PDB file of C-alpha atoms in Angstrom:
ATOM      1  CA  MET A   1     -21.591  -7.564 -11.636  1.00 71.00           C
ATOM      2  CA  ALA A   2     -19.851 -10.934 -11.776  1.00 74.00           C
ATOM      3  CA  LEU A   3     -23.080 -12.727 -10.845  1.00 75.00           C
ATOM      4  CA  ILE A   4     -24.760 -11.894 -14.152  1.00 74.00           C
ATOM      5  CA  ARG A   5     -21.973 -13.359 -16.297  1.00 72.00           C
ATOM      6  CA  PRO A   6     -22.876 -16.539 -18.267  1.00 66.00           C
ATOM      7  CA  GLY A   7     -20.583 -18.748 -16.200  1.00 64.00           C
ATOM      8  CA  ALA A   8     -22.167 -17.812 -12.884  1.00 68.00           C
ATOM      9  CA  ALA A   9     -25.658 -17.938 -14.396  1.00 68.00           C
ATOM     10  CA  GLU A  10     -25.134 -21.371 -15.955  1.00 66.00           C
ATOM     11  CA  TYR A  11     -23.826 -22.859 -12.753  1.00 65.00           C
ATOM     12  CA  GLY A  12     -26.626 -21.249 -10.728  1.00 70.00           C
ATOM     13  CA  SER A  13     -24.344 -19.043  -8.642  1.00 76.00           C
ATOM     14  CA  LYS A  14     -26.666 -16.052  -8.902  1.00 80.00           C
ATOM     15  CA  GLU A  15     -29.683 -17.745  -7.369  1.00 84.00           C
ATOM     16  CA  LEU A  16     -27.569 -19.579  -4.793  1.00 85.00           C
ATOM     17  CA  PHE A  17     -25.757 -16.423  -3.675  1.00 86.00           C
ATOM     18  CA  ILE A  18     -29.015 -14.467  -3.302  1.00 87.00           C
ATOM     19  CA  LYS A  19     -30.625 -17.216  -1.233  1.00 90.00           C
ATOM     20  CA  ARG A  20     -27.622 -17.397   1.093  1.00 88.00           C
ATOM     21  CA  LEU A  21     -27.398 -13.611   1.299  1.00 88.00           C
ATOM     22  CA  ARG A  22     -31.028 -13.474   2.422  1.00 91.00           C
ATOM     23  CA  GLY A  23     -30.530 -16.292   4.892  1.00 90.00           C
ATOM     24  CA  GLU A  24     -32.866 -18.603   3.002  1.00 91.00           C
ATOM     25  CA  GLU A  25     -30.153 -21.239   2.700  1.00 88.00           C
ATOM     26  CA  ASP A  26     -27.184 -22.181   4.869  1.00 91.00           C
ATOM     27  CA  VAL A  27     -23.674 -21.432   3.644  1.00 90.00           C
ATOM     28  CA  GLU A  28     -21.895 -24.694   2.839  1.00 85.00           C
ATOM     29  CA  TYR A  29     -18.527 -25.609   1.336  1.00 83.00           C
ATOM     30  CA  PRO A  30     -17.618 -28.763  -0.605  1.00 76.00           C
ATOM     31  CA  HIS A  31     -14.564 -29.046   1.659  1.00 79.00           C
ATOM     32  CA  PRO A  32     -13.266 -27.011   4.649  1.00 83.00           C
ATOM     33  CA  ALA A  33     -10.125 -26.193   2.648  1.00 80.00           C
ATOM     34  CA  LEU A  34     -12.253 -24.159   0.237  1.00 83.00           C
ATOM     35  CA  LYS A  35     -13.640 -21.887   2.960  1.00 87.00           C
ATOM     36  CA  ASN A  36     -10.742 -19.451   2.641  1.00 88.00           C
ATOM     37  CA  ILE A  37     -11.402 -19.222  -1.087  1.00 87.00           C
ATOM     38  CA  LEU A  38     -15.205 -19.019  -1.084  1.00 87.00           C
ATOM     39  CA  GLY A  39     -15.797 -17.417   2.315  1.00 88.00           C
ATOM     40  CA  ASP A  40     -16.278 -13.857   1.019  1.00 88.00           C
ATOM     41  CA  THR A  41     -18.839 -15.025  -1.536  1.00 87.00           C
ATOM     42  CA  ARG A  42     -20.831 -17.281   0.830  1.00 88.00           C
ATOM     43  CA  GLY A  43     -19.531 -20.547  -0.546  1.00 86.00           C
ATOM     44  CA  VAL A  44     -20.350 -19.649  -4.141  1.00 83.00           C
ATOM     45  CA  CYS A  45     -17.803 -19.426  -6.941  1.00 81.00           C
ATOM     46  CA  ILE A  46     -18.164 -16.009  -8.562  1.00 83.00           C
ATOM     47  CA  PHE A  47     -14.752 -14.715  -9.645  1.00 84.00           C
ATOM     48  CA  GLN A  48     -12.155 -16.154 -12.006  1.00 80.00           C
ATOM     49  CA  GLU A  49      -9.500 -16.015  -9.306  1.00 83.00           C
ATOM     50  CA  GLN A  50     -11.579 -18.455  -7.282  1.00 83.00           C
ATOM     51  CA  VAL A  51     -11.614 -20.889 -10.186  1.00 79.00           C
ATOM     52  CA  MET A  52      -7.834 -20.925 -10.285  1.00 80.00           C
ATOM     53  CA  GLN A  53      -7.505 -21.191  -6.501  1.00 85.00           C
ATOM     54  CA  ILE A  54      -9.959 -24.093  -6.329  1.00 82.00           C
ATOM     55  CA  SER A  55      -8.071 -25.821  -9.135  1.00 78.00           C
ATOM     56  CA  GLN A  56      -4.867 -25.437  -7.160  1.00 79.00           C
ATOM     57  CA  VAL A  57      -6.192 -26.461  -3.750  1.00 79.00           C
ATOM     58  CA  ALA A  58      -8.715 -29.162  -4.608  1.00 75.00           C
ATOM     59  CA  GLY A  59      -7.204 -30.414  -7.859  1.00 72.00           C
ATOM     60  CA  GLU A  60      -3.525 -29.909  -7.075  1.00 75.00           C
ATOM     61  CA  LEU A  61      -3.057 -28.317 -10.478  1.00 73.00           C
ATOM     62  CA  SER A  62      -0.180 -25.993 -11.239  1.00 78.00           C
ATOM     63  CA  LEU A  63      -0.826 -22.317 -11.841  1.00 77.00           C
ATOM     64  CA  ALA A  64      -0.280 -22.887 -15.561  1.00 78.00           C
ATOM     65  CA  GLU A  65      -2.864 -25.700 -15.606  1.00 75.00           C
ATOM     66  CA  ALA A  66      -5.293 -23.669 -13.505  1.00 73.00           C
ATOM     67  CA  ASP A  67      -4.931 -20.771 -15.924  1.00 73.00           C
ATOM     68  CA  LEU A  68      -5.573 -23.130 -18.833  1.00 71.00           C
ATOM     69  CA  ILE A  69      -8.913 -24.033 -17.296  1.00 68.00           C
ATOM     70  CA  ARG A  70      -9.679 -20.367 -16.669  1.00 66.00           C
ATOM     71  CA  ARG A  71      -8.929 -19.365 -20.243  1.00 65.00           C
ATOM     72  CA  ALA A  72     -10.249 -22.351 -22.117  1.00 56.00           C
ATOM     73  CA  SER A  73     -13.294 -23.529 -20.181  1.00 51.00           C
ATOM     74  CA  ALA A  74     -15.052 -25.906 -22.584  1.00 44.00           C
ATOM     75  CA  LYS A  75     -12.645 -24.930 -25.373  1.00 52.00           C
ATOM     76  CA  PHE A  76      -9.645 -26.983 -24.353  1.00 49.00           C
ATOM     77  CA  SER A  77      -6.912 -27.524 -26.900  1.00 51.00           C
ATOM     78  CA  GLY A  78      -8.166 -31.081 -27.240  1.00 55.00           C
ATOM     79  CA  ARG A  79     -10.397 -33.643 -25.553  1.00 63.00           C
ATOM     80  CA  SER A  80      -7.360 -35.497 -24.239  1.00 67.00           C
ATOM     81  CA  ASP A  81      -6.144 -32.280 -22.587  1.00 64.00           C
ATOM     82  CA  ARG A  82      -9.496 -31.830 -20.879  1.00 69.00           C
ATOM     83  CA  GLU A  83      -9.631 -35.423 -19.705  1.00 75.00           C
ATOM     84  CA  ARG A  84      -6.077 -35.213 -18.373  1.00 75.00           C
ATOM     85  CA  LEU A  85      -6.841 -32.155 -16.265  1.00 74.00           C
ATOM     86  CA  ARG A  86     -10.184 -33.561 -15.166  1.00 77.00           C
ATOM     87  CA  GLY A  87      -8.613 -36.857 -14.087  1.00 80.00           C
ATOM     88  CA  LYS A  88      -5.866 -35.106 -12.160  1.00 77.00           C
ATOM     89  CA  PHE A  89      -8.392 -32.804 -10.502  1.00 76.00           C
ATOM     90  CA  LEU A  90     -10.756 -35.599  -9.438  1.00 80.00           C
ATOM     91  CA  GLN A  91      -7.940 -37.751  -8.108  1.00 81.00           C
ATOM     92  CA  ALA A  92      -6.505 -34.936  -5.994  1.00 78.00           C
ATOM     93  CA  ALA A  93      -9.960 -33.933  -4.764  1.00 78.00           C
ATOM     94  CA  GLY A  94     -10.595 -37.548  -3.743  1.00 78.00           C
ATOM     95  CA  MET A  95      -7.383 -37.575  -1.720  1.00 76.00           C
ATOM     96  CA  MET A  96      -8.681 -34.509   0.132  1.00 75.00           C
ATOM     97  CA  GLY A  97     -11.723 -36.505   1.228  1.00 76.00           C
ATOM     98  CA  LEU A  98     -14.350 -35.205  -1.196  1.00 77.00           C
ATOM     99  CA  THR A  99     -17.025 -37.714  -2.099  1.00 80.00           C
ATOM    100  CA  SER A 100     -17.567 -38.722  -5.700  1.00 82.00           C
ATOM    101  CA  GLN A 101     -20.537 -36.363  -5.950  1.00 81.00           C
ATOM    102  CA  GLN A 102     -18.623 -33.486  -4.356  1.00 78.00           C
ATOM    103  CA  ARG A 103     -15.713 -34.016  -6.727  1.00 79.00           C
ATOM    104  CA  GLU A 104     -17.947 -33.977  -9.804  1.00 79.00           C
ATOM    105  CA  GLU A 105     -19.864 -30.915  -8.585  1.00 76.00           C
ATOM    106  CA  THR A 106     -16.639 -29.050  -7.845  1.00 77.00           C
ATOM    107  CA  TRP A 107     -15.167 -29.913 -11.233  1.00 77.00           C
ATOM    108  CA  MET A 108     -18.394 -28.922 -12.997  1.00 74.00           C
ATOM    109  CA  MET A 109     -18.364 -25.594 -11.140  1.00 72.00           C
ATOM    110  CA  VAL A 110     -14.787 -24.928 -12.208  1.00 73.00           C
ATOM    111  CA  GLU A 111     -15.178 -26.066 -15.811  1.00 71.00           C
ATOM    112  CA  LYS A 112     -18.504 -24.388 -16.586  1.00 67.00           C
ATOM    113  CA  PHE A 113     -17.652 -21.180 -14.831  1.00 65.00           C
ATOM    114  CA  ALA A 114     -14.043 -20.649 -15.880  1.00 58.00           C
ATOM    115  CA  GLY A 115     -14.053 -18.901 -19.239  1.00 56.00           C
ATOM    116  CA  PHE A 116     -17.283 -16.981 -18.779  1.00 67.00           C
ATOM    117  CA  GLY A 117     -16.734 -15.071 -15.571  1.00 71.00           C
ATOM    118  CA  PHE A 118     -15.197 -11.825 -14.384  1.00 78.00           C
ATOM    119  CA  CYS A 119     -12.070 -11.413 -12.363  1.00 80.00           C
ATOM    120  CA  LYS A 120     -12.609  -9.381  -9.188  1.00 85.00           C
ATOM    121  CA  ALA A 121     -10.861  -6.249 -10.510  1.00 88.00           C
ATOM    122  CA  HIS A 122     -12.941  -6.315 -13.711  1.00 85.00           C
ATOM    123  CA  ALA A 123     -16.181  -6.680 -11.770  1.00 87.00           C
ATOM    124  CA  ALA A 124     -15.253  -3.833  -9.406  1.00 90.00           C
ATOM    125  CA  THR A 125     -14.436  -1.537 -12.325  1.00 92.00           C
ATOM    126  CA  TYR A 126     -17.709  -2.311 -14.084  1.00 88.00           C
ATOM    127  CA  ALA A 127     -19.634  -1.741 -10.857  1.00 90.00           C
ATOM    128  CA  ASP A 128     -17.981   1.662 -10.374  1.00 93.00           C
ATOM    129  CA  ILE A 129     -18.766   2.725 -13.955  1.00 91.00           C
ATOM    130  CA  SER A 130     -22.345   1.440 -13.651  1.00 91.00           C
ATOM    131  CA  TYR A 131     -22.881   3.464 -10.468  1.00 93.00           C
ATOM    132  CA  ARG A 132     -21.576   6.639 -12.108  1.00 94.00           C
ATOM    133  CA  ILE A 133     -23.716   6.099 -15.215  1.00 91.00           C
ATOM    134  CA  ALA A 134     -26.818   5.470 -13.101  1.00 93.00           C
ATOM    135  CA  TYR A 135     -26.179   8.731 -11.229  1.00 96.00           C
ATOM    136  CA  LEU A 136     -25.757  10.735 -14.442  1.00 93.00           C
ATOM    137  CA  LYS A 137     -28.848   9.183 -16.051  1.00 91.00           C
ATOM    138  CA  THR A 138     -30.895  10.077 -12.984  1.00 92.00           C
ATOM    139  CA  HIS A 139     -29.680  13.613 -12.290  1.00 93.00           C
ATOM    140  CA  HIS A 140     -28.321  14.829 -15.655  1.00 93.00           C
ATOM    141  CA  PRO A 141     -30.108  12.779 -18.344  1.00 92.00           C
ATOM    142  CA  ALA A 142     -29.793  15.293 -21.210  1.00 92.00           C
ATOM    143  CA  GLU A 143     -26.061  15.790 -20.627  1.00 93.00           C
ATOM    144  CA  PHE A 144     -25.576  12.055 -20.308  1.00 91.00           C
ATOM    145  CA  LEU A 145     -27.314  11.319 -23.611  1.00 90.00           C
ATOM    146  CA  ALA A 146     -25.445  14.155 -25.347  1.00 90.00           C
ATOM    147  CA  ALA A 147     -22.131  12.678 -24.224  1.00 89.00           C
ATOM    148  CA  MET A 148     -23.097   9.147 -25.278  1.00 88.00           C
ATOM    149  CA  CYS A 149     -24.249  10.286 -28.731  1.00 86.00           C
ATOM    150  CA  SER A 150     -21.146  12.410 -29.272  1.00 85.00           C
ATOM    151  CA  ALA A 151     -18.884   9.514 -28.296  1.00 84.00           C
ATOM    152  CA  GLY A 152     -20.432   7.184 -30.849  1.00 72.00           C
ATOM    153  CA  ALA A 153     -22.904   5.669 -28.347  1.00 59.00           C
ATOM    154  CA  GLY A 154     -20.825   2.583 -27.603  1.00 69.00           C
ATOM    155  CA  PHE A 155     -22.726  -0.698 -27.906  1.00 76.00           C
ATOM    156  CA  TYR A 156     -25.940   0.874 -29.232  1.00 80.00           C
ATOM    157  CA  HIS A 157     -26.499   3.020 -32.303  1.00 84.00           C
ATOM    158  CA  VAL A 158     -27.016   6.746 -31.745  1.00 83.00           C
ATOM    159  CA  SER A 159     -30.655   6.410 -32.794  1.00 85.00           C
ATOM    160  CA  ALA A 160     -31.302   4.210 -29.745  1.00 88.00           C
ATOM    161  CA  TYR A 161     -30.234   7.024 -27.424  1.00 86.00           C
ATOM    162  CA  VAL A 162     -32.281   9.580 -29.355  1.00 87.00           C
ATOM    163  CA  GLU A 163     -35.365   7.391 -28.906  1.00 90.00           C
ATOM    164  CA  GLU A 164     -34.475   6.999 -25.239  1.00 89.00           C
ATOM    165  CA  ALA A 165     -34.435  10.799 -24.896  1.00 90.00           C
ATOM    166  CA  LYS A 166     -37.937  10.975 -26.323  1.00 91.00           C
ATOM    167  CA  ARG A 167     -39.157   8.313 -23.897  1.00 90.00           C
ATOM    168  CA  TRP A 168     -37.683  10.330 -21.016  1.00 90.00           C
ATOM    169  CA  GLY A 169     -39.538  13.438 -22.165  1.00 89.00           C
ATOM    170  CA  ILE A 170     -36.377  15.190 -23.373  1.00 90.00           C
ATOM    171  CA  ALA A 171     -36.986  17.261 -26.510  1.00 89.00           C
ATOM    172  CA  VAL A 172     -34.679  16.406 -29.405  1.00 88.00           C
ATOM    173  CA  ARG A 173     -33.837  19.448 -31.513  1.00 86.00           C
ATOM    174  CA  LEU A 174     -32.491  19.379 -35.053  1.00 84.00           C
ATOM    175  CA  PRO A 175     -29.104  20.773 -36.079  1.00 81.00           C
ATOM    176  CA  SER A 176     -28.973  24.566 -36.144  1.00 79.00           C
ATOM    177  CA  VAL A 177     -26.209  26.862 -37.396  1.00 77.00           C
ATOM    178  CA  ASN A 178     -27.226  29.268 -34.662  1.00 76.00           C
ATOM    179  CA  HIS A 179     -27.299  26.868 -31.728  1.00 79.00           C
ATOM    180  CA  SER A 180     -25.513  23.621 -32.578  1.00 77.00           C
ATOM    181  CA  ARG A 181     -21.914  22.768 -31.919  1.00 83.00           C
ATOM    182  CA  MET A 182     -20.077  19.987 -33.680  1.00 82.00           C
ATOM    183  CA  GLU A 183     -21.154  17.433 -31.083  1.00 85.00           C
ATOM    184  CA  TYR A 184     -24.486  16.740 -29.423  1.00 86.00           C
ATOM    185  CA  THR A 185     -25.196  19.177 -26.595  1.00 89.00           C
ATOM    186  CA  ALA A 186     -27.738  19.742 -23.842  1.00 89.00           C
ATOM    187  CA  GLU A 187     -29.481  23.117 -23.740  1.00 89.00           C
ATOM    188  CA  ASP A 188     -32.251  24.890 -21.860  1.00 87.00           C
ATOM    189  CA  ARG A 189     -35.681  24.375 -23.313  1.00 82.00           C
ATOM    190  CA  GLY A 190     -37.130  27.561 -21.897  1.00 80.00           C
ATOM    191  CA  ASP A 191     -39.491  25.919 -19.429  1.00 83.00           C
ATOM    192  CA  GLY A 192     -36.933  24.834 -16.872  1.00 80.00           C
ATOM    193  CA  LYS A 193     -36.250  21.558 -18.634  1.00 86.00           C
ATOM    194  CA  ARG A 194     -33.341  20.433 -20.794  1.00 91.00           C
ATOM    195  CA  ALA A 195     -33.279  19.514 -24.476  1.00 90.00           C
ATOM    196  CA  LEU A 196     -30.911  17.473 -26.618  1.00 89.00           C
ATOM    197  CA  ARG A 197     -29.487  19.390 -29.560  1.00 90.00           C
ATOM    198  CA  VAL A 198     -28.163  17.393 -32.515  1.00 85.00           C
ATOM    199  CA  GLY A 199     -24.640  18.425 -33.521  1.00 82.00           C
ATOM    200  CA  LEU A 200     -23.511  19.699 -36.904  1.00 80.00           C
ATOM    201  CA  MET A 201     -21.394  16.586 -37.364  1.00 79.00           C
ATOM    202  CA  GLN A 202     -24.644  14.754 -38.131  1.00 73.00           C
ATOM    203  CA  VAL A 203     -25.319  16.891 -41.207  1.00 76.00           C
ATOM    204  CA  ARG A 204     -24.494  14.850 -44.291  1.00 72.00           C
ATOM    205  CA  ALA A 205     -21.679  16.198 -46.474  1.00 64.00           C
ATOM    206  CA  CYS A 206     -21.044  19.033 -44.047  1.00 65.00           C
ATOM    207  CA  GLU A 207     -17.305  19.630 -44.059  1.00 58.00           C
ATOM    208  CA  SER A 208     -15.728  19.584 -40.626  1.00 59.00           C
ATOM    209  CA  LYS A 209     -13.540  22.634 -41.308  1.00 57.00           C
ATOM    210  CA  ARG A 210     -16.438  24.812 -42.458  1.00 57.00           C
ATOM    211  CA  SER A 211     -18.731  23.527 -39.712  1.00 57.00           C
ATOM    212  CA  ARG A 212     -16.275  24.511 -37.011  1.00 59.00           C
ATOM    213  CA  ARG A 213     -16.143  28.074 -38.367  1.00 58.00           C
ATOM    214  CA  PHE A 214     -19.777  28.716 -37.520  1.00 56.00           C
ATOM    215  CA  SER A 215     -20.242  26.134 -34.744  1.00 55.00           C
ATOM    216  CA  GLY A 216     -21.612  28.072 -31.770  1.00 51.00           C
ATOM    217  CA  ARG A 217     -21.197  31.364 -33.641  1.00 52.00           C
ATOM    218  CA  GLY A 218     -24.761  32.322 -32.881  1.00 48.00           C
ATOM    219  CA  GLU A 219     -23.855  32.514 -29.201  1.00 52.00           C
ATOM    220  CA  LYS A 220     -20.999  34.960 -29.819  1.00 51.00           C
ATOM    221  CA  SER A 221     -22.589  37.339 -32.299  1.00 50.00           C
ATOM    222  CA  ALA A 222     -25.781  37.955 -34.207  1.00 50.00           C
ATOM    223  CA  SER A 223     -27.540  34.810 -35.393  1.00 56.00           C
ATOM    224  CA  PHE A 224     -27.450  33.721 -39.005  1.00 56.00           C
ATOM    225  CA  ASN A 225     -30.753  34.975 -40.392  1.00 58.00           C
ATOM    226  CA  ARG A 226     -30.198  35.048 -44.175  1.00 48.00           C
ATOM    227  CA  SER A 227     -28.860  32.333 -46.451  1.00 49.00           C
ATOM    228  CA  LYS A 228     -26.478  34.867 -48.012  1.00 47.00           C
ATOM    229  CA  ILE A 229     -24.776  35.431 -44.669  1.00 45.00           C
ATOM    230  CA  PHE A 230     -24.679  31.703 -43.963  1.00 49.00           C
ATOM    231  CA  CYS A 231     -23.144  30.815 -47.319  1.00 52.00           C
ATOM    232  CA  GLY A 232     -20.466  33.403 -46.809  1.00 49.00           C
ATOM    233  CA  ALA A 233     -19.456  32.036 -43.426  1.00 47.00           C
TER     234      ALA A 233
END
């Protein structure tokens, strides 16, 4: 997950990591001292923790200064602040034996990557959620879409998930006083497949209190079949 973040993408970490993972390129480190930091990621800076550790080891920066780089990236509090940290970093890296090119490349990696990457815990959490979502989308698509629509759909508008249901061949059924609940639900279509039922909460000007009185009532007793009965609910 961390590989697709802007910082890793801008620095080229994604392509570099894939090549080294496939054995198309040898794993190299700017300095042997960085092997303990970048060893797990094949010599490529991927996580925010690595940015701070590199800043400490290669640039001899304090934890506070390393965290400033992590948080600020290109948005330092001022140009003088950036130049101060850069100068200190390059000087310390030179004392470690890094060539001028290695020092500049290491600093560029740290600076460009810092504010636009994931920490390891964040990446692991996103990966776990992504795996679970992929499983639900594959094996329980109607239930998954019903849950997403009922929860407000997150990043996308509900209409995007409704259109997705149609593309997946899942029938989208309109609100029904006999079959709908307040939220979106998944129901049997009658042919062994599942359908997405729109909830009563999507009906404009439908009061929540009244809606809950007949939500799912059709499952418990006789269905509403006359407007007189419905209006008297």
